[in-house]
Amino acid sequence: MFYIGGTKIGALCGEAVVFTNRRAHKHFFSIQKQHGAVIAKGALIGLQFEALFTDDLYFQLARHANEMAKRMKELFKRLGFEFYLDSPTNQQFVILPNAVVERLSQQIEFTHWGQASGHRTICRFVTSWATTEEELRELERILNA
């Protein structure tokens, strides 16, 4: 069994759990359905992920998302913000003063992950295959405003 994450690389379905040799637990699919997961078996999902693995596309897109996250992380560090945890992925968890959170919320999308100490919030910023250098420059402009 292995897992393929597809969200950051633009997959139609966000992820796939792949069972080799038809060795899924006998109740796996019914358990997933009971908890709200979308279960899709068959050719459509297989073709989607097969296309992503053609010509190294999956890895190129994932590298891009991770590289953009690394640059975004460097931006937040350079501006003196703390991190809730040190993430090597396309998701960065930054601790921001509530005033900054309120201002940013009016201009960009991110997730309010939870409360930090004092008047601060843990925020989750995510990059993807589509994140551009221009968007990172815009984030920097907004943070510096």
Tab-separated table of C-alpha atoms in Angstrom:
chain	number	residue	atom	x	y	z
A	1	MET	CA	0.000	0.000	0.000
A	2	PHE	CA	1.168	3.532	-0.691
A	3	TYR	CA	-0.310	7.021	-0.824
A	4	ILE	CA	-0.165	9.596	-3.607
A	5	GLY	CA	-0.921	13.186	-2.610
A	6	GLY	CA	-2.293	15.150	-5.509
A	7	THR	CA	-3.650	18.420	-4.131
A	8	LYS	CA	-0.522	20.558	-4.528
A	9	ILE	CA	0.052	19.322	-8.063
A	10	GLY	CA	-3.462	19.980	-9.356
A	11	ALA	CA	-4.948	16.476	-9.354
A	12	LEU	CA	-8.687	16.260	-9.937
A	13	CYS	CA	-8.990	14.138	-6.787
A	14	GLY	CA	-6.745	15.286	-3.979
A	15	GLU	CA	-5.145	11.976	-3.116
A	16	ALA	CA	-5.054	8.282	-3.798
A	17	VAL	CA	-4.411	5.324	-1.561
A	18	VAL	CA	-3.025	2.570	-3.730
A	19	PHE	CA	-3.250	-1.052	-2.672
A	20	THR	CA	-0.928	-3.417	-4.482
A	21	ASN	CA	-2.047	-6.967	-5.236
A	22	ARG	CA	-5.642	-6.145	-4.187
A	23	ARG	CA	-4.656	-6.234	-0.523
A	24	ALA	CA	-6.966	-3.562	0.908
A	25	HIS	CA	-8.429	-4.336	4.308
A	26	LYS	CA	-11.815	-5.928	3.638
A	27	HIS	CA	-13.685	-3.020	5.287
A	28	PHE	CA	-11.459	-0.177	4.021
A	29	PHE	CA	-13.893	1.198	1.428
A	30	SER	CA	-16.977	1.070	3.668
A	31	ILE	CA	-15.082	2.731	6.540
A	32	GLN	CA	-13.933	5.538	4.234
A	33	LYS	CA	-17.459	6.115	2.926
A	34	GLN	CA	-18.810	6.274	6.491
A	35	HIS	CA	-16.340	9.076	7.266
A	36	GLY	CA	-17.147	11.193	4.224
A	37	ALA	CA	-14.336	10.192	1.890
A	38	VAL	CA	-15.036	10.059	-1.821
A	39	ILE	CA	-14.265	6.580	-3.013
A	40	ALA	CA	-13.480	6.158	-6.681
A	41	LYS	CA	-12.293	2.897	-8.065
A	42	GLY	CA	-11.512	2.327	-11.657
A	43	ALA	CA	-10.069	3.709	-14.828
A	44	LEU	CA	-10.749	7.467	-14.444
A	45	ILE	CA	-8.655	7.851	-11.310
A	46	GLY	CA	-6.005	5.515	-12.678
A	47	LEU	CA	-5.735	7.520	-15.894
A	48	GLN	CA	-5.514	10.805	-14.010
A	49	PHE	CA	-2.631	9.639	-11.863
A	50	GLU	CA	-0.999	7.804	-14.766
A	51	ALA	CA	-0.886	11.096	-16.692
A	52	LEU	CA	0.704	12.815	-13.707
A	53	PHE	CA	3.528	10.283	-13.713
A	54	THR	CA	4.241	10.730	-17.425
A	55	ASP	CA	7.507	12.533	-18.198
A	56	ASP	CA	8.213	13.164	-14.490
A	57	LEU	CA	5.309	15.674	-14.330
A	58	TYR	CA	4.187	14.781	-10.786
A	59	PHE	CA	7.682	15.350	-9.395
A	60	GLN	CA	8.231	18.580	-11.353
A	61	LEU	CA	4.963	20.048	-10.069
A	62	ALA	CA	5.630	18.929	-6.487
A	63	ARG	CA	9.162	20.381	-6.601
A	64	HIS	CA	7.734	23.698	-7.788
A	65	ALA	CA	5.162	23.802	-4.951
A	66	ASN	CA	7.847	22.961	-2.388
A	67	GLU	CA	10.266	25.527	-3.828
A	68	MET	CA	7.604	28.248	-3.654
A	69	ALA	CA	6.901	27.238	-0.034
A	70	LYS	CA	10.608	27.450	0.767
A	71	ARG	CA	10.741	30.984	-0.656
A	72	MET	CA	7.563	31.937	1.216
A	73	LYS	CA	9.066	30.551	4.421
A	74	GLU	CA	12.228	32.613	3.851
A	75	LEU	CA	10.048	35.696	3.356
A	76	PHE	CA	8.252	35.204	6.675
A	77	LYS	CA	11.592	34.536	8.432
A	78	ARG	CA	13.177	37.639	6.900
A	79	LEU	CA	10.263	39.708	8.217
A	80	GLY	CA	10.790	38.289	11.718
A	81	PHE	CA	7.712	36.090	12.077
A	82	GLU	CA	7.775	32.893	14.151
A	83	PHE	CA	6.708	29.474	12.937
A	84	TYR	CA	4.442	27.087	14.799
A	85	LEU	CA	6.481	24.195	13.414
A	86	ASP	CA	9.298	23.712	10.952
A	87	SER	CA	7.583	22.276	7.878
A	88	PRO	CA	9.557	21.033	4.865
A	89	THR	CA	6.348	20.768	2.801
A	90	ASN	CA	4.203	23.133	0.750
A	91	GLN	CA	2.327	24.067	3.942
A	92	GLN	CA	3.835	26.669	6.263
A	93	PHE	CA	2.448	27.414	9.725
A	94	VAL	CA	3.229	30.993	10.733
A	95	ILE	CA	2.380	32.738	14.010
A	96	LEU	CA	1.055	36.212	13.258
A	97	PRO	CA	-0.230	39.059	15.407
A	98	ASN	CA	-4.027	39.240	15.170
A	99	ALA	CA	-3.833	42.717	13.631
A	100	VAL	CA	-1.727	41.307	10.772
A	101	VAL	CA	-4.113	38.358	10.399
A	102	GLU	CA	-7.057	40.718	10.088
A	103	ARG	CA	-5.299	42.855	7.474
A	104	LEU	CA	-4.089	39.854	5.447
A	105	SER	CA	-7.525	38.207	5.559
A	106	GLN	CA	-8.912	41.083	3.532
A	107	GLN	CA	-6.460	40.509	0.677
A	108	ILE	CA	-5.337	36.875	0.526
A	109	GLU	CA	-6.602	33.398	1.387
A	110	PHE	CA	-5.056	31.347	4.153
A	111	THR	CA	-6.290	29.218	7.038
A	112	HIS	CA	-6.612	30.310	10.645
A	113	TRP	CA	-5.119	27.171	12.173
A	114	GLY	CA	-5.493	27.995	15.873
A	115	GLN	CA	-4.783	30.444	18.666
A	116	ALA	CA	-1.239	31.061	19.810
A	117	SER	CA	-0.310	32.780	23.054
A	118	GLY	CA	-1.333	36.381	23.524
A	119	HIS	CA	-2.985	38.178	20.653
A	120	ARG	CA	-1.541	35.929	17.976
A	121	THR	CA	-2.904	33.305	15.593
A	122	ILE	CA	-1.309	30.282	13.953
A	123	CYS	CA	-1.942	30.596	10.224
A	124	ARG	CA	-1.464	28.007	7.491
A	125	PHE	CA	-0.180	29.226	4.133
A	126	VAL	CA	-0.111	26.730	1.257
A	127	THR	CA	1.597	26.770	-2.126
A	128	SER	CA	0.766	24.597	-5.133
A	129	TRP	CA	1.838	23.805	-8.675
A	130	ALA	CA	0.245	27.110	-9.695
A	131	THR	CA	1.949	29.442	-7.195
A	132	THR	CA	3.947	32.133	-8.992
A	133	GLU	CA	6.881	34.376	-8.142
A	134	GLU	CA	4.538	37.311	-8.702
A	135	GLU	CA	2.181	36.019	-5.994
A	136	LEU	CA	5.068	35.766	-3.541
A	137	ARG	CA	6.124	39.332	-4.366
A	138	GLU	CA	2.519	40.433	-3.778
A	139	LEU	CA	2.488	38.642	-0.409
A	140	GLU	CA	5.696	40.454	0.510
A	141	ARG	CA	4.201	43.794	-0.560
A	142	ILE	CA	1.094	43.189	1.552
A	143	LEU	CA	3.130	42.079	4.576
A	144	ASN	CA	5.300	45.201	4.311
A	145	ALA	CA	2.347	47.584	3.989
